[in-house]
Coordinates of C-alpha atoms in Angstrom, one line a residue:
M1 CA 41.3 59.8 9.5
L2 CA 39.1 58.9 6.2
F3 CA 39.6 55.1 6.7
F4 CA 38.3 55.4 10.6
E5 CA 35.3 57.7 9.9
E6 CA 34.5 54.7 6.9
V7 CA 35.5 51.9 9.1
S8 CA 33.0 54.3 12.5
E9 CA 30.4 54.6 10.0
R10 CA 30.1 50.3 8.7
A11 CA 30.5 49.8 12.5
D12 CA 27.6 51.5 13.2
A13 CA 25.7 50.2 10.7
L14 CA 26.2 46.7 11.6
L15 CA 25.2 47.4 15.3
A16 CA 21.9 49.2 13.7
H17 CA 21.8 46.1 12.0
G18 CA 22.4 43.5 14.3
N19 CA 20.1 45.7 17.0
Q20 CA 17.4 45.5 14.1
L21 CA 18.2 41.6 14.2
H22 CA 18.1 41.7 17.9
E23 CA 14.1 42.8 18.3
T24 CA 12.9 40.8 14.8
V25 CA 14.8 37.6 17.0
G26 CA 12.7 38.9 20.4
R27 CA 9.4 39.2 18.3
L28 CA 9.7 35.7 16.5
G29 CA 10.3 34.1 20.3
E30 CA 7.2 35.4 21.8
Q31 CA 5.3 34.3 18.3
I32 CA 6.6 30.9 19.0
E33 CA 5.5 31.1 22.5
A34 CA 1.8 31.8 21.4
L35 CA 1.9 29.5 19.4
E36 CA 3.5 26.8 21.6
G37 CA 0.3 28.4 23.8
L38 CA -1.8 27.7 21.5
I39 CA -0.6 23.9 20.6
Q40 CA -0.9 23.2 24.2
A41 CA -4.4 24.2 24.4
E42 CA -5.8 22.3 21.2
E43 CA -3.7 19.4 22.6
A44 CA -5.4 19.7 25.7
K45 CA -9.0 19.5 23.5
L46 CA -8.1 17.0 21.5
L47 CA -6.6 14.4 24.8
P48 CA -10.1 13.3 25.6
L49 CA -10.6 12.2 22.1
R50 CA -7.4 10.1 22.3
R51 CA -8.2 8.1 25.2
R52 CA -11.5 6.4 23.9
T53 CA -9.9 3.5 22.3
V54 CA -11.5 2.0 18.7
F55 CA -12.8 -1.0 21.6
D56 CA -15.0 1.9 23.2
I57 CA -16.2 3.3 20.1
V58 CA -17.2 0.4 18.7
A59 CA -19.1 -0.6 22.4
K60 CA -21.1 2.7 22.1
R61 CA -22.0 1.6 18.6
S62 CA -22.6 -2.1 19.1
D63 CA -26.0 -3.7 20.2
T64 CA -24.3 -6.8 21.3
T65 CA -22.1 -7.0 24.1
T66 CA -20.7 -10.5 22.3
T67 CA -19.3 -8.0 19.8
F68 CA -17.8 -5.9 21.8
L69 CA -15.9 -8.9 24.2
L70 CA -14.5 -10.3 21.1
L71 CA -13.2 -6.7 20.1
R72 CA -11.6 -6.8 23.1
M73 CA -9.7 -9.9 23.5
S74 CA -6.2 -10.7 22.5
G75 CA -4.9 -11.7 19.9
M76 CA -3.7 -15.1 21.5
T77 CA -7.7 -14.9 22.5
H78 CA -8.9 -15.3 19.0
L79 CA -6.1 -17.7 18.3
L80 CA -8.0 -20.2 20.7
I81 CA -11.2 -19.1 19.6
S82 CA -10.2 -20.1 16.2
I83 CA -8.6 -23.3 17.1
V84 CA -11.8 -24.5 18.9
N85 CA -14.3 -23.2 16.2
I86 CA -12.0 -25.7 13.7
I87 CA -11.6 -28.3 15.7
V88 CA -16.0 -28.0 16.8
L89 CA -16.7 -27.5 12.6
T90 CA -14.0 -31.0 12.3
L91 CA -16.7 -32.9 14.6
L92 CA -19.7 -31.5 13.0
A93 CA -18.1 -32.7 9.5
C94 CA -17.5 -36.3 10.6
L95 CA -20.5 -36.4 12.5
F96 CA -22.5 -35.4 9.2
M97 CA -20.2 -38.1 7.2
A98 CA -21.0 -40.8 9.6
H99 CA -24.7 -40.8 10.3
I100 CA -25.6 -39.3 6.7
V101 CA -23.5 -39.9 3.4
L102 CA -21.5 -43.2 4.7
P103 CA -25.0 -45.2 5.4
R104 CA -26.0 -43.7 1.6
L105 CA -23.1 -45.0 0.1
S106 CA -23.4 -48.6 1.4
F107 CA -26.7 -48.9 -0.4
L108 CA -24.8 -48.5 -3.3

């Protein structure tokens, strides 16, 4: 009989401990739900800021629209502009050489 009483007491203690754990898990679940609500509220506040891009920020701070337009261009457009700039600068250098440097060299 002593064995059964001891087992019954241990079972009651385990049951009480299980109930405490169940209550603790329930409270933790409520706290998690409250935190998720706070997180969603903060994300809702930050959403308009996320939609602003670097280009929008630069456009508001920039005085000239040219800078804004250049920043909004894609990488391929930048590449094309760079190639055109190199060609134009090369042509200008050739004209400079042909009209100023070469005539002076011929007098030597």
